[in-house]
Coordinates of C-alpha atoms and ligand atoms in Angstrom, one line a residue:
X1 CA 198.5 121.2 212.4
X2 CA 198.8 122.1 215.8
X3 CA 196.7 121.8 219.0
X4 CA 196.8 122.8 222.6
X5 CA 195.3 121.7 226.1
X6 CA 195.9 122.1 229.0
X7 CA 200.2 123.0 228.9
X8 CA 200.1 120.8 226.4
X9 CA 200.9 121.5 222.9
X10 CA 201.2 118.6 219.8
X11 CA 202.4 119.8 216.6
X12 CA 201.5 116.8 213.8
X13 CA 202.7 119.2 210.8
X14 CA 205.6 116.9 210.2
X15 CA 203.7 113.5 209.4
X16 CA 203.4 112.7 205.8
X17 CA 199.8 113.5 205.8
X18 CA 198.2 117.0 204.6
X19 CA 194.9 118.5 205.4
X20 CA 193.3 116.8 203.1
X21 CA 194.9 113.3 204.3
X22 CA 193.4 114.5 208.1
X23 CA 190.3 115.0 206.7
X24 CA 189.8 111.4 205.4
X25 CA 191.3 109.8 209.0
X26 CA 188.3 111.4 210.4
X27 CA 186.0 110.2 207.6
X28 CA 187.4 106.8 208.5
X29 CA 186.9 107.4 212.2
X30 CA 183.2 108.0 211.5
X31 CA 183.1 105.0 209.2
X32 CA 184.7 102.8 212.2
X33 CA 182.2 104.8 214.9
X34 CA 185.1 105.5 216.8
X35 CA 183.2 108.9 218.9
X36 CA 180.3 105.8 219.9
X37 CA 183.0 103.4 220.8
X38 CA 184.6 105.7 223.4
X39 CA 181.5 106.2 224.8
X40 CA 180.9 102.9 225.1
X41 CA 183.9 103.0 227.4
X42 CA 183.3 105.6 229.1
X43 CA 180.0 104.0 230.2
X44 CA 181.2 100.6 231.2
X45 CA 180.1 98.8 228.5
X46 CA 181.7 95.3 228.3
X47 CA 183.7 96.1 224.9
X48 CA 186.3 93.4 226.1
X49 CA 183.8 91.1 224.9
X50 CA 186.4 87.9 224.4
X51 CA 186.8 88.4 228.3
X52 CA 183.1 89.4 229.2
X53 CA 184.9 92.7 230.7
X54 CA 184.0 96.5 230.7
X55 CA 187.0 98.6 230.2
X56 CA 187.0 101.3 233.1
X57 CA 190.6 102.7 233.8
X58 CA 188.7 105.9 233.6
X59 CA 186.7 105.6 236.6
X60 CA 190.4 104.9 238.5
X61 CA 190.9 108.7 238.2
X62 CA 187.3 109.7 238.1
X63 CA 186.5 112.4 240.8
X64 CA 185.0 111.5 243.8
X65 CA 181.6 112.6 242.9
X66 CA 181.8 111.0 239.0
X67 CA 179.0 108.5 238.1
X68 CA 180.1 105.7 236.3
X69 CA 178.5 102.9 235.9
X70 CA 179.6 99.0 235.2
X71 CA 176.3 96.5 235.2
X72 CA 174.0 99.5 236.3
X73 CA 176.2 100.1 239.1
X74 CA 178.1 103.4 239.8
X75 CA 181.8 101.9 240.4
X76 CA 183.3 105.5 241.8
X77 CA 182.3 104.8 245.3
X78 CA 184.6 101.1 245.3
X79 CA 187.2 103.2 243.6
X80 CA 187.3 106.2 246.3
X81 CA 187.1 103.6 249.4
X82 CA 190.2 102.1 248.1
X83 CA 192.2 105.6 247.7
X84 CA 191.0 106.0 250.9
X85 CA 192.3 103.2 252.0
X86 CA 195.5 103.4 250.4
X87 CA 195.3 107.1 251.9
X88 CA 195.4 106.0 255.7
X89 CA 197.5 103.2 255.0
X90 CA 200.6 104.7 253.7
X91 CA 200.3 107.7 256.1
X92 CA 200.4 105.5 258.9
X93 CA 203.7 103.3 257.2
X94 CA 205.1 107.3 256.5
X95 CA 204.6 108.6 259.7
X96 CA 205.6 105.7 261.7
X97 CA 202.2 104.1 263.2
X98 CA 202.9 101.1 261.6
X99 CA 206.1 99.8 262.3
X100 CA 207.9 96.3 261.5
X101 CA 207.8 93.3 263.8
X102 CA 210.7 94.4 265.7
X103 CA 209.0 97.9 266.4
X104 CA 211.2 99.7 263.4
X105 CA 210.1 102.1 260.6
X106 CA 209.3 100.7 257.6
X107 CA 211.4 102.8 254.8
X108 CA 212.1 100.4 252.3
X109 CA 209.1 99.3 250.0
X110 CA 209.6 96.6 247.2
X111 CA 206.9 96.1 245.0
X112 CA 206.8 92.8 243.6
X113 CA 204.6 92.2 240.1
X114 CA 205.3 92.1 236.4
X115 CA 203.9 93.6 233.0
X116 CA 201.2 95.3 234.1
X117 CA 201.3 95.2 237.8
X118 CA 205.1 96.6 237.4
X119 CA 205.8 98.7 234.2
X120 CA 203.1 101.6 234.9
X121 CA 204.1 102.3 238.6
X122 CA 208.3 102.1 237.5
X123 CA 207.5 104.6 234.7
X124 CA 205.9 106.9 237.5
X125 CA 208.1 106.4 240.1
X126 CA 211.3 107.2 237.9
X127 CA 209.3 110.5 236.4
X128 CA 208.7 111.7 240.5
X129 CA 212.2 110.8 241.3
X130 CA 213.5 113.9 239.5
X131 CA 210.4 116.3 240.6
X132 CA 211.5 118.7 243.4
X133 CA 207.7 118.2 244.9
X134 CA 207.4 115.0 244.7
X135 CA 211.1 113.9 246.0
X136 CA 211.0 116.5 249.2
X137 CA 207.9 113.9 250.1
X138 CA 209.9 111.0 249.4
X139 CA 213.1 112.0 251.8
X140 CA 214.4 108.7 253.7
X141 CA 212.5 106.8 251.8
X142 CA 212.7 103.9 249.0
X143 CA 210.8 102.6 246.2
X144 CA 212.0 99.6 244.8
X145 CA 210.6 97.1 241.7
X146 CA 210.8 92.8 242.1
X147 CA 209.7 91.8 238.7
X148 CA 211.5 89.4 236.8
X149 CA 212.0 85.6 238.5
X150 CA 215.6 85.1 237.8
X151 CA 217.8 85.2 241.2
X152 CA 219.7 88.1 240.2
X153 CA 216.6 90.3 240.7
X154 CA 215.8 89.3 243.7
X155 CA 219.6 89.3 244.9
X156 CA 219.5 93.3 243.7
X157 CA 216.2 94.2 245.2
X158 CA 217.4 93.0 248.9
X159 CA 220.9 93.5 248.5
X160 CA 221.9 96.1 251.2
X161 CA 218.3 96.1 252.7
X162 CA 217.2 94.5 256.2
X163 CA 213.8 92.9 256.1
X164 CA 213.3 95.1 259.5
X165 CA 212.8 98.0 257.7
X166 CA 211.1 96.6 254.7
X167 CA 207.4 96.4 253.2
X168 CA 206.7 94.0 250.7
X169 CA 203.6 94.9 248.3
X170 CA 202.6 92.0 246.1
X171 CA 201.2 93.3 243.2
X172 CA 199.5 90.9 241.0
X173 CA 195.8 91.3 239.5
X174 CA 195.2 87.2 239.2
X175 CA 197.3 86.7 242.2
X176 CA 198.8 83.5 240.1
X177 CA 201.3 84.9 237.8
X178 CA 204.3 82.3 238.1
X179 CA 206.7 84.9 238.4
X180 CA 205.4 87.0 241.2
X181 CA 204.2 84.0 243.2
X182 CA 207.5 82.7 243.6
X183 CA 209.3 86.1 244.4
X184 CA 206.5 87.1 246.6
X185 CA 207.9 83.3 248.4
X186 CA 211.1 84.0 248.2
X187 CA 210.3 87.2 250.5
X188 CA 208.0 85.8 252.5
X189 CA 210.9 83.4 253.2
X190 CA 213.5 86.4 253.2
X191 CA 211.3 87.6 256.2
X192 CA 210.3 85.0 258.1
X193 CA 214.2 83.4 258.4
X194 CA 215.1 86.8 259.7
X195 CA 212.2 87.8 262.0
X196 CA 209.7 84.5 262.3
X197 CA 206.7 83.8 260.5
X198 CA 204.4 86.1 262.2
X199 CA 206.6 89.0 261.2
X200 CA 204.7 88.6 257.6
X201 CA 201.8 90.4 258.6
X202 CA 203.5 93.0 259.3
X203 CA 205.8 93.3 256.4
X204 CA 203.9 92.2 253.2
X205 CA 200.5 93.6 251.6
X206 CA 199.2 93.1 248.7
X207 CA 197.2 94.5 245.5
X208 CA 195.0 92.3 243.7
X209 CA 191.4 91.4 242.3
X210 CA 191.6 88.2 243.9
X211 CA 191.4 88.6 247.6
X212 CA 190.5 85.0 248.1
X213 CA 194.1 83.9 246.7
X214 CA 195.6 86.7 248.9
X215 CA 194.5 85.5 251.6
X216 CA 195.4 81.7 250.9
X217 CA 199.0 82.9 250.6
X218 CA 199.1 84.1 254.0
X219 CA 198.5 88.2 254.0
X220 CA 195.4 89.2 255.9
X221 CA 192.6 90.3 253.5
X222 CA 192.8 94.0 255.6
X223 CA 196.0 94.4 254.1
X224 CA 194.8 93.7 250.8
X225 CA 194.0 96.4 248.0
X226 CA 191.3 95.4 245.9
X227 CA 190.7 96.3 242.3
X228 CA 188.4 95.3 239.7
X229 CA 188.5 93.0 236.8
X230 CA 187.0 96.1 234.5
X231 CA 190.6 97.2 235.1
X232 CA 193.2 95.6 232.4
X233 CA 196.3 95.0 233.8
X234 CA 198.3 97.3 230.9
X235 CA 195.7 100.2 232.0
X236 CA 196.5 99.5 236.1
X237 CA 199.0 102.2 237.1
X238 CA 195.9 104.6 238.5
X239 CA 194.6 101.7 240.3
X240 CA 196.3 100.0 243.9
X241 CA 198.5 98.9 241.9
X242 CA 200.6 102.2 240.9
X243 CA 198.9 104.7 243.8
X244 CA 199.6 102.1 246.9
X245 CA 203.2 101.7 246.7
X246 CA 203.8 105.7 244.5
X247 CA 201.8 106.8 248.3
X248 CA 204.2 105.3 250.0
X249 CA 207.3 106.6 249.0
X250 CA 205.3 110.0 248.1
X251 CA 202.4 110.9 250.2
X252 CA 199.1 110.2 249.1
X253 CA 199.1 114.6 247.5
X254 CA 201.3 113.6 245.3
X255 CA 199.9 110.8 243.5
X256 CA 196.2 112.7 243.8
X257 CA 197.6 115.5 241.5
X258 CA 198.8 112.6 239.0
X259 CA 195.1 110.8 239.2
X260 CA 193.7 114.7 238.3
X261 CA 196.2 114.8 235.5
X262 CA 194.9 112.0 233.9
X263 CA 191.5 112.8 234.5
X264 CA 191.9 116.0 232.9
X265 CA 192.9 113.9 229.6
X266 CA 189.9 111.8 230.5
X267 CA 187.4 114.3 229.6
X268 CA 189.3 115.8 227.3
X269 CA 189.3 112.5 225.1
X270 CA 185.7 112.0 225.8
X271 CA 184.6 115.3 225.1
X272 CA 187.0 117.4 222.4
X273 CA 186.1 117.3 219.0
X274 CA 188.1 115.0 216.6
X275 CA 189.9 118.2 215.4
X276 CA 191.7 119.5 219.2
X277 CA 191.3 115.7 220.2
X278 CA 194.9 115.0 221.4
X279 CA 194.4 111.3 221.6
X280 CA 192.2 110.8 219.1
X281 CA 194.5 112.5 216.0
X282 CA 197.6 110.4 217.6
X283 CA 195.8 107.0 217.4
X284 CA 194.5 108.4 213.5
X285 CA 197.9 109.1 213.0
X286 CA 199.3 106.0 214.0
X287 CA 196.8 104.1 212.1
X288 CA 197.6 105.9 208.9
X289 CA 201.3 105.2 209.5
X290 CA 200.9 102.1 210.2
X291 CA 198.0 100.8 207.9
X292 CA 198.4 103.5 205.2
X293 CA 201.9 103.6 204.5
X294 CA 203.5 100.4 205.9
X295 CA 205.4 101.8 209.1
X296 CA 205.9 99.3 211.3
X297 CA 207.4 100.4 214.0
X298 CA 206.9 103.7 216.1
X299 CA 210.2 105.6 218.3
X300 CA 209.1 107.0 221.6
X301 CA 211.7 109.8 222.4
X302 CA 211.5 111.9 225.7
X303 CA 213.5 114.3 226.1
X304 CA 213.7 114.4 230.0
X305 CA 215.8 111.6 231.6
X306 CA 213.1 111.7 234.1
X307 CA 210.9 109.8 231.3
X308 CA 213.5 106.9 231.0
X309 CA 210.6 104.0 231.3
X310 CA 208.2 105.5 229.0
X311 CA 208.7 104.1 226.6
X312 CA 208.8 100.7 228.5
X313 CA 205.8 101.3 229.6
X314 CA 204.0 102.1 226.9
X315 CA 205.6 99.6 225.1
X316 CA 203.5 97.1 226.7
X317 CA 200.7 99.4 226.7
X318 CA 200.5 99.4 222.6
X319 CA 201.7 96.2 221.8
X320 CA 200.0 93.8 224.2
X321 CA 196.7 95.8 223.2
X322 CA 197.3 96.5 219.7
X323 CA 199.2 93.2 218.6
X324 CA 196.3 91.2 216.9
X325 CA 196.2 89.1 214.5
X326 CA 191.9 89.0 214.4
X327 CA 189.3 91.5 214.2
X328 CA 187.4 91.7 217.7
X329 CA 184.6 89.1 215.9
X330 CA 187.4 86.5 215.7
X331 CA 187.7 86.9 211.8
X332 CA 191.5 87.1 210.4
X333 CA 192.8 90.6 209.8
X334 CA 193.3 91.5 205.6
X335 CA 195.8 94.1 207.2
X336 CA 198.8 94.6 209.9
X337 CA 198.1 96.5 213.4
X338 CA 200.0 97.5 216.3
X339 CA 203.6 98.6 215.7
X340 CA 206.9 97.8 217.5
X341 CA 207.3 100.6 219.9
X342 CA 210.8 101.3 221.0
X343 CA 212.7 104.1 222.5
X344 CA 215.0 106.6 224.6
X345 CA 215.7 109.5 226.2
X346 CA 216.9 112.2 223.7
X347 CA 219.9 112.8 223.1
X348 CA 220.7 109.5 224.5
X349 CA 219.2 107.7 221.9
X350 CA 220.8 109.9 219.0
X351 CA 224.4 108.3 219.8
X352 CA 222.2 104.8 219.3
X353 CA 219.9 104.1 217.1
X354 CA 219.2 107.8 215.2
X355 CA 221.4 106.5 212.5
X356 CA 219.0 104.3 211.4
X357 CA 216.0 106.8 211.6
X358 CA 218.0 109.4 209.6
X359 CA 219.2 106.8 207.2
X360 CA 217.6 103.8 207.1
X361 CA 214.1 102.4 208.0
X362 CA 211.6 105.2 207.9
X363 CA 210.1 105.0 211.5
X364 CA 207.9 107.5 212.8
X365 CA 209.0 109.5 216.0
X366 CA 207.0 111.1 218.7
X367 CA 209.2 113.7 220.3
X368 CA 208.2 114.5 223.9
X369 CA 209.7 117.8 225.1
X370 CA 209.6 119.9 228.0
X371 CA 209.7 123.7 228.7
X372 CA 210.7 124.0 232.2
X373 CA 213.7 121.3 233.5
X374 CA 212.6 119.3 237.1
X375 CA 215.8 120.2 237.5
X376 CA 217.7 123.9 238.4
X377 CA 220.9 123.9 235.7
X378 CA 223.8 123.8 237.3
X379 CA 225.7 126.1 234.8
X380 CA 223.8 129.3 235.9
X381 CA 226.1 131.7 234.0
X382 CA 226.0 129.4 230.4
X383 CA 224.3 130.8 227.6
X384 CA 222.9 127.6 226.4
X385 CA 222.3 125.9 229.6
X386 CA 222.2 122.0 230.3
X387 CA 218.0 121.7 229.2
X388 CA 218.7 124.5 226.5
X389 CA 221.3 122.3 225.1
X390 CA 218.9 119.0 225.2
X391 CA 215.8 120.9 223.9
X392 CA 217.9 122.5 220.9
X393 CA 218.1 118.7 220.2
X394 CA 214.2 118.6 220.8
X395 CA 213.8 121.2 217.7
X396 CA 216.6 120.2 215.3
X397 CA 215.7 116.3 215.1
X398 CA 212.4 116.4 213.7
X399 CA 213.4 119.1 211.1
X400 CA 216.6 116.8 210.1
X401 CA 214.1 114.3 209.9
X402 CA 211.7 116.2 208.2
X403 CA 214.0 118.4 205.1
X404 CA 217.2 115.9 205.2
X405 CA 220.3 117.3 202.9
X406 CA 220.4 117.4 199.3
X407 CA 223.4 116.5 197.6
X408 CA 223.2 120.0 196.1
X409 CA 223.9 121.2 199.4
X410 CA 226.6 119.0 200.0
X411 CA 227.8 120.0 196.8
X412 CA 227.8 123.8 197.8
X413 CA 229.3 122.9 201.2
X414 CA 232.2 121.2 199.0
X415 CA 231.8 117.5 200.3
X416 CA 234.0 115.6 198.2
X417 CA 232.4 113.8 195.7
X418 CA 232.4 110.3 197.0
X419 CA 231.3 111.0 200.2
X420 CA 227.9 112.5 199.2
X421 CA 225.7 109.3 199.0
X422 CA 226.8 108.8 202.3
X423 CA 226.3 111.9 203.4
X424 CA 222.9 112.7 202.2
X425 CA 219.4 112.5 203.9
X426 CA 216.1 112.1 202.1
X427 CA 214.6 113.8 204.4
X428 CA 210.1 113.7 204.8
X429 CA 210.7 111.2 207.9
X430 CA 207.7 111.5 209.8
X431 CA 207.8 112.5 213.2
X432 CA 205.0 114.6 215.8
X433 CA 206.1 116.8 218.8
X434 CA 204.3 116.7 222.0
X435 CA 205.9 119.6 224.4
X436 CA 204.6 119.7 228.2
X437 CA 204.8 122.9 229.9
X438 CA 206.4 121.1 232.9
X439 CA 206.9 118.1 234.0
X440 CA 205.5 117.1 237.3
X441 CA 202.8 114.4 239.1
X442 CA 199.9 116.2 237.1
X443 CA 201.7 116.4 233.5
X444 CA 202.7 112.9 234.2
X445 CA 199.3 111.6 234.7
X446 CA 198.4 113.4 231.4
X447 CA 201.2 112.1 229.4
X448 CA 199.8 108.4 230.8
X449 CA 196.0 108.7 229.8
X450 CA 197.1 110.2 226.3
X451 CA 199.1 107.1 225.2
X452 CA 196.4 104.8 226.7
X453 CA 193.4 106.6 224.4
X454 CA 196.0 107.0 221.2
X455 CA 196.4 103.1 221.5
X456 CA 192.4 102.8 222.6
X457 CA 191.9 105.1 219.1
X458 CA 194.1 102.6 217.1
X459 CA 192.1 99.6 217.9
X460 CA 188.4 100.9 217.6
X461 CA 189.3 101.8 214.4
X462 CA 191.7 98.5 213.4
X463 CA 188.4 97.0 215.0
X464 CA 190.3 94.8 217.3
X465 CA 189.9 93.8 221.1
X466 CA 193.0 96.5 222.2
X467 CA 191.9 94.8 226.3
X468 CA 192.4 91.5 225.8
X469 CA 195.8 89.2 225.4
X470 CA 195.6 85.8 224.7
X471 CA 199.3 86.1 222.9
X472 CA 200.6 85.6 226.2
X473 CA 198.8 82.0 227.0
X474 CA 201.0 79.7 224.9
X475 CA 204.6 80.5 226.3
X476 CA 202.9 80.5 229.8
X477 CA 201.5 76.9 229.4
X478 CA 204.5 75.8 227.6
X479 CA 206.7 77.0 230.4
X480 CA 204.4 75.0 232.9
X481 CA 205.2 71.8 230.9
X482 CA 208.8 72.7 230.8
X483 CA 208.6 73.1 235.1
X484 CA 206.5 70.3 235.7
X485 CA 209.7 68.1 233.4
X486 CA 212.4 70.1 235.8
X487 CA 210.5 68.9 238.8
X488 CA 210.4 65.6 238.1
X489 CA 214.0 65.1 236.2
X490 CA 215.3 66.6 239.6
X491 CA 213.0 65.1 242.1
X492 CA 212.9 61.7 240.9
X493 CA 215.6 61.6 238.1
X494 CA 213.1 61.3 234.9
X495 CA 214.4 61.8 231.7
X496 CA 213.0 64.2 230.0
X497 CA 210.3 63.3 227.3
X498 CA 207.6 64.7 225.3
X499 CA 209.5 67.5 224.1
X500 CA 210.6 68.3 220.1
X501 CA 214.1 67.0 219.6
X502 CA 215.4 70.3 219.9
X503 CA 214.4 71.2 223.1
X504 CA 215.1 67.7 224.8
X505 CA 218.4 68.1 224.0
X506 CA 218.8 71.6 225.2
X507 CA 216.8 71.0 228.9
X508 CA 219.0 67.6 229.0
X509 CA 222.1 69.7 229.1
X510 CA 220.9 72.2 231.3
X511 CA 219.9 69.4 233.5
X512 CA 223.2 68.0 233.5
Ligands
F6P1 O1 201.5 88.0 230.8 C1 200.9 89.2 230.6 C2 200.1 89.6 231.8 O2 198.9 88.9 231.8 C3 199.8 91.1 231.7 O3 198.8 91.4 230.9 C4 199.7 91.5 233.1 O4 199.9 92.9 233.3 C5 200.8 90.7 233.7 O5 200.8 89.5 233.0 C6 200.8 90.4 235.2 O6 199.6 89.8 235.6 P1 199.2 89.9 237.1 O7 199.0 91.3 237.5 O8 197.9 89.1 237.1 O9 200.2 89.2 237.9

């Protein structure tokens, strides 16, 4: 129960599932014509039929001379014009040719965007941060995320910066998320106080699919990057939206190797047999975890600090795709999908919430491991070095997990009597390990595409719409209610009506 690709090796052995079980998850891929419904991805079918929409992240890392087609039309060429684009744009703001209104370099980049336009491209910058290759690119430089509207954001993002040296990227595939629209004001206005309103051309750019909004906001359409609504904002990091501001603070190499590394995943998810399909046994996995045997939720454990927003990331990659309540023909689900993905950096995590995994809930983990540090040790002469001593962590977890302690052993070890109950472990907790040869822009882009198809796996075969998210649309229209009652409480002292008694009472005190 192990495969290999690529410097990649996943060992599934521990999961409560035996050959036999295996066997039947691919029977029930067949029965769910999962191998016809990634090809009718890969070909730019619109299987995001609630939004009309193809589904086409692939072609994001396609190479150059790939032939993909959306509507009969090969969609590589608008891909590679924008990496071009990006290309000669963030080589110029690198090497100095485009400078800020008052003729300075700009070295400071904040992105501003949320969820999808803001998760991937964190997870990747914090994961190049660490990479000897990538950071010698990124020397006297800055990368910086804007995502959520409260003040205190914003007040961290510009705290100690100067808008002179500054690039603002406004990241936002609609272009009218509340959230980004008013920080991307509240720069523009950072900006123009400090250097006039004609300094804005020169210090904000944005990503988008909606060029016409761009351009209504005040940022001249050349310094827009497109990208297309085939692309899901959850699936965006390979689009503008991850490689324009990762090129700046990297070098437009850098983020090229992660785009092959994804690729490489690409084709081997659309081409590997069921049996060495990475992707494809995680998602079969999952769904027998989570539909089989009543798992709910799902750890995501790297053990490499570099991978500290992984599992952020991917926690809006599984459960804004996954989380359904309907099958993709609108009719109500007999059964549960998605599951509540959490987690941390080993061993960070096992001084927090291990307990419970040990002894409490069963959750299933996915170790992620690494054979060779970013890092040099520091402790040169140590036996058991700094990553020695966080990968012996890597092995002995999921066999803890796995055999747990008898309270014959503990017996033989002497425990005192009352202490055993507490002391014992069931053990078969399900777990997988996924150990990377290394960890750099390329392994990075493969870790990426194989959680995207895993989660792609689990809802062709849940037979949901894993690319749409209407569960977002009710708190969003709720909150525009709630704004429109703030606007007009403070503007012309209304009292606040048409709300449950509950939440009058609490927006009249906050009003107050
Ligand atoms: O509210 C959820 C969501 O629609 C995500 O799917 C998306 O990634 C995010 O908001 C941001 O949207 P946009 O890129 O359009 O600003």
């Amino acid at each position: 129960m192990m495969v290999e690709f690529d410097g990649i090796v996943l060992d599934y052995s521990r999961q409560q599932a035996t050959v036999d079980t295996v066997d039947k998850l691919y029977n029930l891929a067949e029965a769910a014509h999962l191998q016809e419904k990634i090809h009718r991805m890969f070909n730019g079918e619109r299987i995001n039929s609630t939004e009309n929409r193809s589904v086409l992240h692939v072609a994001l890392r396609a190479p150059r001379n790939a032939v993909i087609n959306s509507d009969g039309k090969n969609v590589v060429p608008d891909v590679w014009n924008v990496l071009d684009k990006i290309k000669e744009f963030s080589e110029r703001v690198r090497n100095g040719s485009w400078v800020g209104a008052t003729g300075k370099p700009l070295t400071n980049v904040i992105a501003i965007g949320i969820g999808g336009s803001f998760l991937g491209p964190l997870f990747v910058h914090t994961a190049l941060q660490t990479d000897p290759e990538a950071s010698r690119f990124a020397k006297g430089r800055q990368l910086q995320f804007l995502a959520n509207v409260d003040p205190i954001d914003v007040a961290k993002n510009i705290a100690g910066l100067s808008p002179e040296t500054t690039l603002v990227v406004v990241v936002s595939k609609t272009f009218t998320t509340a959230e980004t629209m008013l920080n991307a004001r509240t720069l523009r206005a950072w900006i123009s106080k400090e250097l006039g309103p004609s300094a804005v051309a020169k210090h904000m750019v944005a990503v988008s699919t909606n060029l016409t909004l761009v351009e209504k906001f005040g940022i001249d359409p050349n310094n827009a990057f497109a990208f297309w609504d085939w692309v899901g904002g959850r699936y965006s990091v390979c689009s503008a939206v991850g490689v324009l501001p990762l090129s700046l603070q990297y070098g437009f190499s850098i983020v090229e190797k992660f785009l092959k590394g994804a690729s490489s995943i690409d084709q081997h998810f659309s081409s590997a047999s069921f049996e060495k399909n990475i992707p494809v046994l995680l998602g079969l996995l999952s769904v027998w975890n989570v539909s089989f045997l009543g798992y709910p939720a799902r750890a995501i454990l790297p053990y490499s600090q570099a991978l500290e927003k992984f599992a952020p990331h991917i926690q809006q990659v599984s459960m804004e795709s996954n989380g359904k309540g309907v099958s993709i023909d609108g009719v109500p689900l007999p059964f549960e999908t998605g599951e509540i993905d959490f987690g941390e950096p080993g061993t960070n995590g096992q001084h927090s919430f291990y307990q419970l995994i040990h002894q409490g809930r069963v959750i299933p983990c996915d170790f992620i491991g690494v054979v060779k540090s970013q890092q040099p040790v520091y402790l040169e002469g140590e036996v058991v070095n700094n990553h020695d001593e966080l990968m012996s962590n890597f092995f002995a977890q999921p066999d803890a997990l796995a055999y747990g302690k008898t309270a014959e052993q503990l017996q033989k070890e002497n425990v005192q009597q009352h202490l055993i109950p507490h002391k014992t472990f069931s053990g078969n907790r399900p777990s997988l390990c996924i150990l990377l040869s290394s960890l750099d822009a390329y392994r990075i882009g493969q870790l990426l595409a194989i959680y995207e198809h895993r989660v792609a796996v689990q809802g062709f075969i849940w037979g949901i719409n894993s690319f749409d998210q209407w569960g977002v649309e009710l708190g969003k229209s709720l909150a525009t209610q709630v704004r429109k009652q703030l606007n007009a409480s403070r503007t012309k002292g209304e009292p606040v009506e048409g709300f449950n008694f509950s939440t009058t009472t609490m927006l009249t005190r906050y009003l107050e």
